[in-house]
Short mmCIF file of C-alpha atoms and ligand atoms in Angstrom, two decimals:
data_model
loop_
_atom_site.label_atom_id
_atom_site.label_comp_id
_atom_site.label_asym_id
_atom_site.label_seq_id
_atom_site.Cartn_x
_atom_site.Cartn_y
_atom_site.Cartn_z
CA MET A 183 -0.07 0.09 0.10
CA THR A 184 1.46 3.35 -1.06
CA THR A 185 0.59 6.80 -0.08
CA PRO A 186 2.19 9.27 -2.35
CA HIS A 187 1.72 12.42 -0.16
CA HIS A 188 0.93 12.62 3.63
CA THR A 189 -0.20 15.99 4.36
CA SER A 190 -3.51 17.27 5.44
CA ASP A 191 -3.56 20.04 2.57
CA PHE A 192 -3.00 17.48 0.01
CA LEU A 193 -6.05 15.64 1.12
CA HIS A 194 -8.18 18.84 1.53
CA ASP A 195 -7.13 19.71 -2.06
CA LEU A 196 -8.03 16.40 -3.31
CA ARG A 197 -11.44 16.50 -1.68
CA ARG A 198 -12.15 20.04 -3.12
CA ARG A 199 -11.23 18.99 -6.32
CA SER A 200 -13.33 15.92 -6.28
CA ALA A 201 -16.24 17.89 -5.50
CA ALA A 202 -15.79 20.27 -8.22
CA GLU A 203 -14.70 17.76 -10.75
CA GLY A 204 -16.94 14.75 -10.16
CA GLY A 205 -14.76 12.42 -8.50
CA VAL A 206 -12.48 11.39 -11.65
CA PHE A 207 -9.66 14.20 -12.49
CA TRP A 208 -6.06 14.41 -13.32
CA VAL A 209 -4.01 15.28 -10.11
CA ASP A 210 -1.13 15.63 -12.50
CA GLU A 211 0.25 14.47 -15.60
CA GLY A 212 0.08 10.59 -15.22
CA LEU A 213 -1.91 10.45 -11.96
CA LEU A 214 -5.57 10.12 -12.17
CA ALA A 215 -7.86 10.49 -9.05
CA LEU A 216 -10.72 7.67 -9.04
CA PHE A 217 -12.77 8.87 -6.33
CA GLU A 218 -16.11 7.97 -7.96
CA PRO A 219 -17.13 4.68 -6.39
CA HIS A 220 -18.44 2.71 -9.49
CA ALA A 221 -15.28 3.65 -11.55
CA ALA A 222 -13.19 2.61 -8.49
CA ARG A 223 -14.75 -0.82 -8.34
CA GLN A 224 -14.69 -1.32 -11.90
CA VAL A 225 -11.21 -0.49 -12.68
CA SER A 226 -9.91 -2.22 -9.57
CA GLY A 227 -12.03 -5.31 -10.59
CA SER A 228 -10.62 -5.71 -14.10
CA ASN A 229 -6.88 -4.31 -13.37
CA TRP A 230 -6.15 -7.24 -10.93
CA HIS A 231 -8.29 -9.99 -12.49
CA ARG A 232 -5.74 -12.71 -13.27
CA LEU A 233 -2.88 -10.95 -11.31
CA VAL A 234 0.24 -13.24 -11.41
CA MET A 235 3.66 -12.80 -9.49
CA HIS A 236 6.28 -13.12 -11.80
CA ASP A 237 10.09 -13.02 -11.65
CA ARG A 238 11.48 -10.47 -9.43
CA LEU A 239 14.35 -7.89 -10.46
CA ILE A 240 16.77 -10.10 -8.53
CA ASP A 241 15.78 -13.22 -10.53
CA MET A 242 16.56 -11.34 -13.77
CA VAL A 243 19.85 -10.17 -12.46
CA ARG A 244 20.84 -13.75 -11.36
CA ARG A 245 19.33 -15.09 -14.74
CA ARG A 246 16.81 -17.36 -13.06
CA THR A 247 13.44 -17.96 -13.96
CA SER A 248 10.69 -18.57 -11.31
CA HIS A 249 7.28 -20.06 -11.83
CA PRO A 250 4.46 -17.45 -12.56
CA VAL A 251 2.03 -17.94 -9.42
CA ARG A 252 -1.53 -16.50 -9.48
CA TRP A 253 -2.22 -14.21 -6.60
CA THR A 254 -5.53 -15.86 -6.17
CA ARG A 255 -3.67 -18.89 -4.80
CA VAL A 256 -1.89 -17.01 -2.26
CA ARG A 257 -5.19 -15.19 -1.27
CA GLY A 258 -7.09 -18.34 -1.28
CA ALA A 259 -4.52 -19.77 1.03
CA TRP A 260 -4.58 -16.89 3.58
CA LEU A 261 -8.49 -16.85 3.52
CA ALA A 262 -8.43 -20.62 4.39
CA GLN A 263 -6.15 -20.05 7.14
CA LEU A 264 -8.11 -17.05 8.44
CA HIS A 265 -11.40 -19.16 8.53
CA ARG A 266 -9.52 -21.75 10.74
CA LEU A 267 -8.24 -18.85 12.93
CA SER A 268 -12.06 -17.69 13.45
CA THR A 269 -13.08 -19.62 16.55
CA GLY A 270 -13.80 -18.37 19.95
CA GLU A 271 -10.73 -20.18 21.43
CA HIS A 272 -8.31 -18.26 19.03
CA HIS A 273 -10.03 -14.98 19.80
CA ALA A 274 -9.95 -15.53 23.29
CA THR A 275 -6.14 -15.61 22.90
CA MET A 276 -6.15 -12.57 20.79
CA LEU A 277 -8.07 -10.65 23.66
CA ALA A 278 -5.70 -12.08 26.13
CA ARG A 279 -2.74 -10.40 24.21
CA MET A 280 -4.34 -7.24 24.18
CA GLU A 281 -5.33 -7.36 27.64
CA GLY A 282 -1.61 -7.81 28.60
CA ALA A 283 -0.56 -4.96 26.42
CA VAL A 284 -3.08 -2.72 28.79
CA GLU A 285 -2.22 -4.23 31.97
CA GLU A 286 1.61 -3.19 31.36
CA ARG A 287 0.45 0.58 30.78
CA LEU A 288 -2.18 0.88 33.73
CA GLY A 289 -2.00 4.18 35.58
CA GLU A 290 0.52 5.90 33.32
CA GLU A 291 -0.26 8.60 31.05
CA VAL A 292 0.23 7.19 27.57
CA ASP A 293 0.44 8.41 23.75
CA LEU A 294 -2.74 6.72 22.76
CA VAL A 295 -1.75 6.71 18.87
CA ARG A 296 1.47 4.61 19.69
CA PHE A 297 -0.43 2.58 22.55
CA ALA A 298 -3.33 1.55 19.99
CA GLN A 299 -0.33 0.60 17.63
CA ASP A 300 1.26 -1.67 20.25
CA LEU A 301 -2.16 -3.15 21.10
CA THR A 302 -2.83 -4.25 17.57
CA VAL A 303 0.36 -5.29 16.53
CA ARG A 304 1.11 -7.50 19.55
CA SER A 305 -2.42 -9.22 19.14
CA MET A 306 -2.03 -9.59 15.43
CA LEU A 307 1.69 -10.47 15.09
CA PRO A 308 1.10 -14.23 16.01
CA VAL A 309 -1.78 -14.36 13.43
CA ALA A 310 0.56 -13.44 10.68
CA LEU A 311 3.63 -15.07 11.94
CA SER A 312 3.65 -17.39 14.94
CA GLY A 313 6.08 -19.56 17.06
CA LEU A 314 8.71 -16.71 17.11
CA THR A 315 11.41 -16.60 20.06
CA THR A 316 10.90 -13.46 22.12
CA ARG A 317 14.01 -11.86 20.52
CA GLU A 318 12.76 -12.61 17.00
CA SER A 319 9.33 -11.10 17.82
CA ALA A 320 10.98 -7.97 19.34
CA ARG A 321 12.87 -7.51 16.19
CA ILE A 322 10.22 -7.94 13.84
CA SER A 323 7.88 -5.46 16.16
CA GLN A 324 10.76 -3.02 15.89
CA ASP A 325 10.87 -3.15 12.29
CA LEU A 326 6.97 -2.64 11.90
CA ASN A 327 7.14 0.22 14.58
CA GLN A 328 9.75 2.15 12.85
CA LYS A 329 7.74 1.90 9.63
CA LEU A 330 4.78 3.07 11.31
CA VAL A 331 6.62 6.04 12.96
CA ARG A 332 7.73 7.06 9.48
CA LEU A 333 4.23 7.11 8.28
CA ILE A 334 2.89 9.07 11.04
CA ALA A 335 5.67 11.42 11.89
CA LEU A 336 5.37 15.21 10.93
CA ASP A 337 9.12 15.07 10.12
CA PRO A 338 10.02 12.01 8.12
CA LEU A 339 13.31 10.20 8.42
CA ARG A 340 16.40 12.61 7.97
CA GLY A 341 20.18 11.73 7.92
CA PRO A 342 22.20 9.11 6.63
CA TRP A 343 22.57 7.39 9.81
CA ARG A 344 18.95 6.91 10.61
CA HIS A 345 18.54 5.84 7.11
CA LEU A 346 21.20 3.15 7.54
CA ARG A 347 19.61 2.05 10.80
CA PHE A 348 16.26 1.82 9.32
CA THR A 349 17.67 -0.41 6.55
CA ALA A 350 19.49 -2.51 9.04
CA VAL A 351 16.50 -3.34 11.28
CA GLN A 352 14.48 -4.12 7.83
CA VAL A 353 17.07 -6.40 6.70
CA ARG A 354 17.24 -8.10 9.84
CA ALA A 355 13.59 -8.54 10.01
CA GLY A 356 13.51 -9.93 6.47
CA LEU A 357 16.21 -12.49 7.45
CA ILE A 358 14.20 -13.83 10.39
CA VAL A 359 11.15 -14.24 8.12
CA ARG A 360 13.42 -16.25 5.57
CA ARG A 361 14.83 -18.21 8.48
CA VAL A 362 11.53 -19.29 9.86
CA LEU A 363 10.23 -20.17 6.26
CA ARG A 364 13.15 -22.14 5.62
CA GLN A 365 13.32 -24.06 9.05
CA ARG A 366 9.44 -24.85 8.68
CA SER A 367 9.84 -25.96 5.21
CA SER A 368 12.77 -28.49 6.27
CA GLY A 369 10.99 -29.56 9.52
CA ARG A 370 13.31 -27.84 12.06
CA ARG A 371 10.65 -25.68 13.17
CA PRO A 372 6.98 -26.83 13.82
CA ARG A 373 4.30 -25.58 11.41
CA GLU A 374 2.06 -23.01 12.93
CA LEU A 375 -1.69 -21.96 12.50
CA ASP A 376 -0.55 -18.45 10.88
CA LEU A 377 -0.62 -16.64 7.70
CA ALA A 378 2.97 -17.45 6.75
CA ASP A 379 2.41 -21.04 6.86
CA PRO A 380 0.60 -21.61 3.61
CA ILE A 381 3.58 -19.93 2.07
CA VAL A 382 5.83 -22.72 3.15
CA GLU A 383 3.63 -25.09 0.96
CA LEU A 384 4.16 -22.62 -1.73
CA LEU A 385 7.81 -22.14 -1.26
CA PRO A 386 9.04 -24.64 -4.11
CA GLU A 387 6.93 -22.58 -6.61
CA LEU A 388 7.63 -19.09 -5.20
CA GLY A 389 11.14 -19.12 -4.28
CA MET A 390 12.54 -17.48 -1.22
CA ASP A 391 12.47 -13.71 -2.49
CA ARG A 392 8.84 -13.87 -3.40
CA ALA A 393 7.76 -15.65 -0.46
CA LEU A 394 9.63 -12.87 1.62
CA ASP A 395 7.53 -10.39 -0.31
CA VAL A 396 4.21 -12.11 0.45
CA VAL A 397 4.94 -12.68 4.11
CA THR A 398 6.07 -8.91 4.13
CA ALA A 399 2.82 -7.86 2.49
CA VAL A 400 0.93 -9.36 5.43
CA LEU A 401 3.11 -7.86 8.09
CA THR A 402 2.75 -4.51 6.68
CA ALA A 403 -1.08 -4.99 6.29
CA ILE A 404 -1.28 -5.55 10.13
CA ALA A 405 1.30 -2.98 11.22
CA GLY A 406 -0.55 0.20 9.64
CA PRO A 407 -4.21 0.11 9.27
CA PRO A 408 -5.31 -1.78 12.26
CA GLY A 409 -3.41 0.48 14.73
CA ALA A 410 -4.68 3.69 13.03
CA ALA A 411 -8.21 2.25 13.23
CA ALA A 412 -7.70 1.36 16.83
CA ALA A 413 -6.69 4.86 17.77
CA SER A 414 -9.71 6.35 15.93
CA VAL A 415 -11.82 3.97 18.01
CA LEU A 416 -10.45 5.23 21.20
CA TYR A 417 -10.75 8.78 19.88
CA GLU A 418 -14.55 8.34 19.22
CA LEU A 419 -15.07 6.36 22.55
CA ALA A 420 -13.62 9.39 24.24
CA ARG A 421 -15.33 12.03 22.00
CA GLN A 422 -19.00 10.37 22.01
CA PRO A 423 -20.20 10.16 25.81
CA ASP A 424 -23.76 9.00 24.22
CA TRP A 425 -22.27 6.26 22.39
CA ASN A 426 -19.73 5.35 25.11
CA ARG A 427 -23.01 4.74 27.19
CA ARG A 428 -24.81 2.66 24.70
CA LEU A 429 -21.95 0.33 24.05
CA THR A 430 -21.07 0.00 27.67
CA GLU A 431 -25.00 -1.20 28.22
CA GLU A 432 -24.70 -3.77 25.32
CA LEU A 433 -21.29 -4.98 26.11
CA ALA A 434 -22.26 -5.73 29.69
CA GLU A 435 -24.23 -8.69 28.51
CA VAL A 436 -21.93 -9.98 25.70
CA ASP A 437 -19.23 -12.53 25.58
CA PRO A 438 -16.45 -11.20 23.41
CA GLU A 439 -15.46 -14.62 22.22
CA ARG A 440 -18.79 -14.78 20.49
CA PHE A 441 -17.88 -11.90 18.36
CA CYS A 442 -16.57 -14.15 15.67
CA GLU A 443 -20.05 -15.72 15.26
CA SER A 444 -21.63 -12.85 13.76
CA PRO A 445 -20.48 -9.48 15.10
CA ALA A 446 -23.53 -7.68 13.99
CA THR A 447 -25.85 -10.20 15.68
CA VAL A 448 -24.06 -10.48 18.93
CA ALA A 449 -23.16 -6.98 19.47
CA PRO A 450 -25.06 -4.83 17.01
CA VAL A 451 -24.52 -1.39 18.53
CA THR A 452 -20.72 -1.96 18.83
CA HIS A 453 -20.66 -3.35 15.31
CA ARG A 454 -22.32 -0.21 13.87
CA PHE A 455 -19.93 2.13 16.06
CA VAL A 456 -16.95 0.24 14.50
CA LYS A 457 -18.35 0.63 11.04
CA GLU A 458 -18.86 4.08 11.37
CA VAL A 459 -15.46 4.71 12.87
CA LEU A 460 -14.20 3.06 9.70
CA ARG A 461 -16.29 5.36 7.70
CA MET A 462 -15.21 8.39 9.12
CA TRP A 463 -11.60 7.74 9.64
CA SER A 464 -10.72 5.02 6.94
CA PRO A 465 -7.07 4.10 6.97
CA PRO A 466 -5.11 4.08 4.50
CA LEU A 467 -6.25 7.66 3.15
CA VAL A 468 -5.02 7.12 -0.32
CA LEU A 469 -3.88 4.05 -2.35
CA MET A 470 -1.81 4.68 -5.23
CA ARG A 471 -2.04 1.70 -8.05
CA GLN A 472 -0.66 1.39 -11.59
CA ALA A 473 -2.79 0.63 -14.43
CA ARG A 474 -1.94 -2.77 -16.08
CA GLN A 475 -4.34 -2.42 -19.18
CA THR A 476 -5.98 0.70 -20.81
CA PHE A 477 -9.31 1.85 -19.42
CA ASP A 478 -11.79 4.09 -21.17
CA LEU A 479 -13.71 5.76 -18.56
CA GLY A 480 -15.94 7.67 -20.80
CA THR A 481 -14.70 11.19 -19.97
CA THR A 482 -11.00 10.39 -19.99
CA THR A 483 -8.65 7.42 -20.72
CA LEU A 484 -6.36 5.60 -18.23
CA VAL A 485 -3.43 4.28 -20.21
CA ASP A 486 -1.53 0.98 -19.36
CA GLY A 487 1.41 2.02 -17.10
CA GLN A 488 -0.32 5.19 -15.78
CA SER A 489 -0.95 5.62 -12.07
CA TYR A 490 -4.15 6.09 -10.35
CA LEU A 491 -5.29 7.07 -6.85
CA LEU A 492 -8.04 5.50 -4.81
CA SER A 493 -9.45 6.76 -1.43
CA PRO A 494 -12.10 4.76 0.70
CA HIS A 495 -12.06 7.89 2.87
CA LEU A 496 -12.84 10.47 0.24
CA ILE A 497 -15.78 8.12 -1.04
CA HIS A 498 -16.91 7.93 2.67
CA ARG A 499 -16.86 11.83 3.16
CA ASP A 500 -18.55 12.48 -0.40
CA THR A 501 -21.76 14.62 0.28
CA ARG A 502 -23.16 13.09 -3.24
CA TYR A 503 -23.23 9.58 -1.59
CA TRP A 504 -23.74 10.17 2.11
CA LYS A 505 -26.16 12.63 3.93
CA GLN A 506 -24.31 14.42 6.70
CA ALA A 507 -21.09 12.86 5.60
CA ASP A 508 -18.99 14.55 8.31
CA ALA A 509 -21.18 13.79 11.25
CA PHE A 510 -20.58 10.70 13.42
CA ASP A 511 -23.56 8.65 13.74
CA PRO A 512 -23.45 4.78 13.64
CA ASP A 513 -27.26 4.46 13.30
CA ARG A 514 -26.82 5.51 9.70
CA PHE A 515 -26.02 1.86 9.26
CA LEU A 516 -29.51 0.93 10.44
CA PRO A 517 -31.55 -0.61 7.71
CA GLY A 518 -33.29 2.06 5.89
CA ALA A 519 -31.69 5.11 7.60
CA PRO A 520 -31.92 8.09 5.55
CA HIS A 521 -28.28 9.09 5.86
CA GLY A 522 -27.02 5.38 5.12
CA PRO A 523 -24.88 4.36 1.99
CA ALA A 524 -26.12 5.24 -1.47
CA ASP A 525 -25.09 1.90 -2.56
CA LYS A 526 -22.68 -0.99 -1.46
CA ASP A 527 -19.91 0.82 -3.54
CA CYS A 528 -20.10 3.83 -1.27
CA TYR A 529 -18.63 1.99 1.68
CA VAL A 530 -15.28 0.50 1.12
CA PRO A 531 -13.07 0.62 4.19
CA PHE A 532 -11.58 -2.58 3.13
CA GLY A 533 -10.76 -1.85 -0.43
CA TRP A 534 -11.89 -3.47 -3.51
CA ALA A 535 -12.23 -6.94 -5.14
CA PRO A 536 -10.14 -8.84 -5.93
CA LYS A 537 -7.49 -7.15 -4.04
CA ASN A 538 -9.70 -6.28 -0.91
CA CYS A 539 -8.42 -6.70 2.52
CA VAL A 540 -8.30 -10.44 3.55
CA GLY A 541 -8.34 -9.44 7.30
CA ALA A 542 -11.50 -7.65 7.17
CA ASP A 543 -13.45 -10.10 9.40
CA ILE A 544 -10.89 -10.53 12.08
CA ALA A 545 -9.95 -6.54 11.97
CA THR A 546 -13.39 -5.65 12.79
CA VAL A 547 -13.60 -8.39 15.55
CA GLN A 548 -10.27 -7.00 16.90
CA LEU A 549 -11.89 -3.23 16.80
CA MET A 550 -14.78 -4.60 18.81
CA MET A 551 -12.65 -6.03 21.12
CA VAL A 552 -10.89 -2.85 21.82
CA CYS A 553 -14.26 -1.44 22.80
CA TYR A 554 -14.97 -4.14 24.90
CA LEU A 555 -11.68 -3.97 26.81
CA MET A 556 -12.00 -0.17 27.20
CA LEU A 557 -15.60 -0.21 28.34
CA LYS A 558 -15.96 -3.51 30.33
CA ARG A 559 -12.68 -4.09 31.77
CA TYR A 560 -10.99 -0.91 31.87
CA ARG A 561 -11.64 2.77 32.11
CA LEU A 562 -9.84 5.19 29.59
CA ALA A 563 -9.50 8.92 30.83
CA VAL A 564 -8.64 11.58 28.38
CA PRO A 565 -8.18 14.97 29.91
CA ASP A 566 -9.21 17.37 27.10
CA ILE A 567 -10.66 15.54 24.25
CA GLU A 568 -11.99 18.74 22.54
CA ALA A 569 -8.38 19.96 22.30
CA VAL A 570 -7.28 16.71 20.22
CA SER A 571 -7.36 17.56 16.50
CA VAL A 572 -7.07 14.99 13.81
CA ALA A 573 -4.08 15.21 11.25
CA TYR A 574 -4.04 13.42 7.85
CA ARG A 575 -0.90 11.49 7.49
CA PHE A 576 -0.81 7.97 5.82
CA ALA A 577 -4.19 7.41 8.05
CA PRO A 578 -6.03 10.05 10.13
CA VAL A 579 -3.97 10.59 13.22
CA PRO A 580 -5.43 12.18 16.42
CA GLN A 581 -2.68 14.80 17.64
CA GLU A 582 -1.59 14.93 21.23
CA PHE A 583 -3.95 12.21 22.15
CA ARG A 584 -2.96 11.08 25.52
CA GLY A 585 -4.75 9.48 28.16
CA THR A 586 -4.70 7.12 31.39
CA MET A 587 -6.10 3.58 31.80
CA SER A 588 -7.30 2.17 35.13
CA ARG A 589 -8.91 -1.06 35.87
CA ARG A 590 -12.86 -1.16 36.29
C1 HEM B 734 -8.97 -1.98 10.54
C2 HEM B 734 -8.11 -2.71 9.81
C3 HEM B 734 -7.93 -2.83 8.48
C4 HEM B 734 -8.09 -2.01 7.51
C5 HEM B 734 -8.96 -0.68 7.64
C6 HEM B 734 -7.45 -2.60 6.26
C7 HEM B 734 -7.66 -1.97 5.02
C8 HEM B 734 -7.25 -2.48 3.95
C9 HEM B 734 -7.07 -1.88 2.53
C10 HEM B 734 -7.81 -0.80 2.32
C11 HEM B 734 -6.40 -2.77 1.73
C12 HEM B 734 -6.23 -2.47 0.21
C13 HEM B 734 -7.27 -3.09 -0.56
C14 HEM B 734 -7.14 -2.64 -2.04
O1 HEM B 734 -6.16 -2.65 -2.56
O2 HEM B 734 -8.31 -2.60 -2.56
C15 HEM B 734 -5.93 -4.02 2.43
C16 HEM B 734 -5.23 -4.85 2.02
C17 HEM B 734 -4.93 -5.93 2.77
N1 HEM B 734 -4.93 -6.30 3.92
FE1 HEM B 734 -6.02 -5.06 5.28
N2 HEM B 734 -6.86 -3.66 6.63
C18 HEM B 734 -7.11 -3.83 8.03
C19 HEM B 734 -6.48 -5.06 8.73
C20 HEM B 734 -6.00 -6.17 8.19
C21 HEM B 734 -5.58 -7.17 8.83
C22 HEM B 734 -5.76 -7.62 10.50
C23 HEM B 734 -4.96 -8.17 7.99
C24 HEM B 734 -4.46 -9.46 8.32
C25 HEM B 734 -4.70 -10.26 9.20
C26 HEM B 734 -5.07 -7.53 6.81
C27 HEM B 734 -4.41 -8.10 5.71
C28 HEM B 734 -4.51 -7.35 4.36
C29 HEM B 734 -3.75 -8.04 3.25
C30 HEM B 734 -2.94 -9.38 3.08
C31 HEM B 734 -3.99 -7.11 2.22
C32 HEM B 734 -3.52 -7.17 0.75
C33 HEM B 734 -4.46 -8.11 0.03
C34 HEM B 734 -4.10 -8.22 -1.51
O3 HEM B 734 -3.15 -7.52 -1.97
O4 HEM B 734 -4.59 -9.10 -2.33
N3 HEM B 734 -5.64 -6.32 6.79
N4 HEM B 734 -6.39 -3.74 3.78
#
């Protein structure tokens, strides 16, 4: 996932132009904004149809040829594994890991953006890559954290030493992933129920370099959007006392291990709340993609090789498709609500088929668990929520968002 620019100004400018120019316009030469929901769905659908992983640059340099592997095989393997992980028992261990992260910070004033990140990475890392030693896990987390800090910081990395250090940490994390895959494949490490494991099966076809790319894609996916979304959940819980009360009432009666059964039935109010957080504060804000064929879009043509931008966030805040688009109201997701989505293409927090997020279900449950922990087991005190503003980086990031957690 790539964000070309991170500033609030850039996003405000895109929003203004999208309103004026109908959602499809050239940002600059060679970069088309596709913020019209149906065009975004159609282009995504055709662009990635039959996506195949070919040789990497390194293969060409070393004059070796790898098997082309269809992306749907990788996705299918991930989805099957996530289905196996979707049980009350696995969700209980995910919740316990999150609880551990809260317990460590009780009573201390914490930066809630960084804390939300820690909470989600800790609970999700074993889903992506399990059975690591404490040292391996710390090193992978260090790499994920440094990447996130680079994405949310106001001042990006500067200076050759910091770059060198960044690269060293990244390379070390990559070496760990390679070792895990190699050892699992040779039987020197046990197989695990995680998203890296099906890649061990595909290793003979993918080769180690492409296998590393695939595992890194999952690690990147769990390191960015889930933490940003969890920070936004904490922000709205602090900002919306009425909703805070409604969720507290509902969650008093709910067993969180049942979230995986059918979140919308088990805890409908909490589910709507999470959906609305993902509408208002959808991460990542902008995705940049390259056209793999030429598209005739009626008003303009996107030529093979040109780039285009997608943005769930800008679709979610577009007043052509949402009434009161900037107001936070989970009840808009009640059936027949007048301010609900104009159609299903207008609510896309997890992107577009066939490259949409494979972790959508587990991510929703995870965010509902954040609500459960903060309302049922702990109490979160944020001193002056009205003073907290949201800046747009790779995702919406509440600024100076600090608070203290205590046990209930
Ligand atoms: C609230 C949390 C999350 C949000 C908002 C989110 C959002 C997204 C979005 C917008 C995309 C790009 C879709 C596109 O290109 O059309 C994506 C891709 C992806 N996400 Fe998530 N995601 C979240 C959590 C997760 C989690 C927990 C996992 C893993 C367990 C995950 C795994 C992936 C993967 C593997 C992809 C790449 C799919 C592909 O290339 O085929 N995501 N996600």
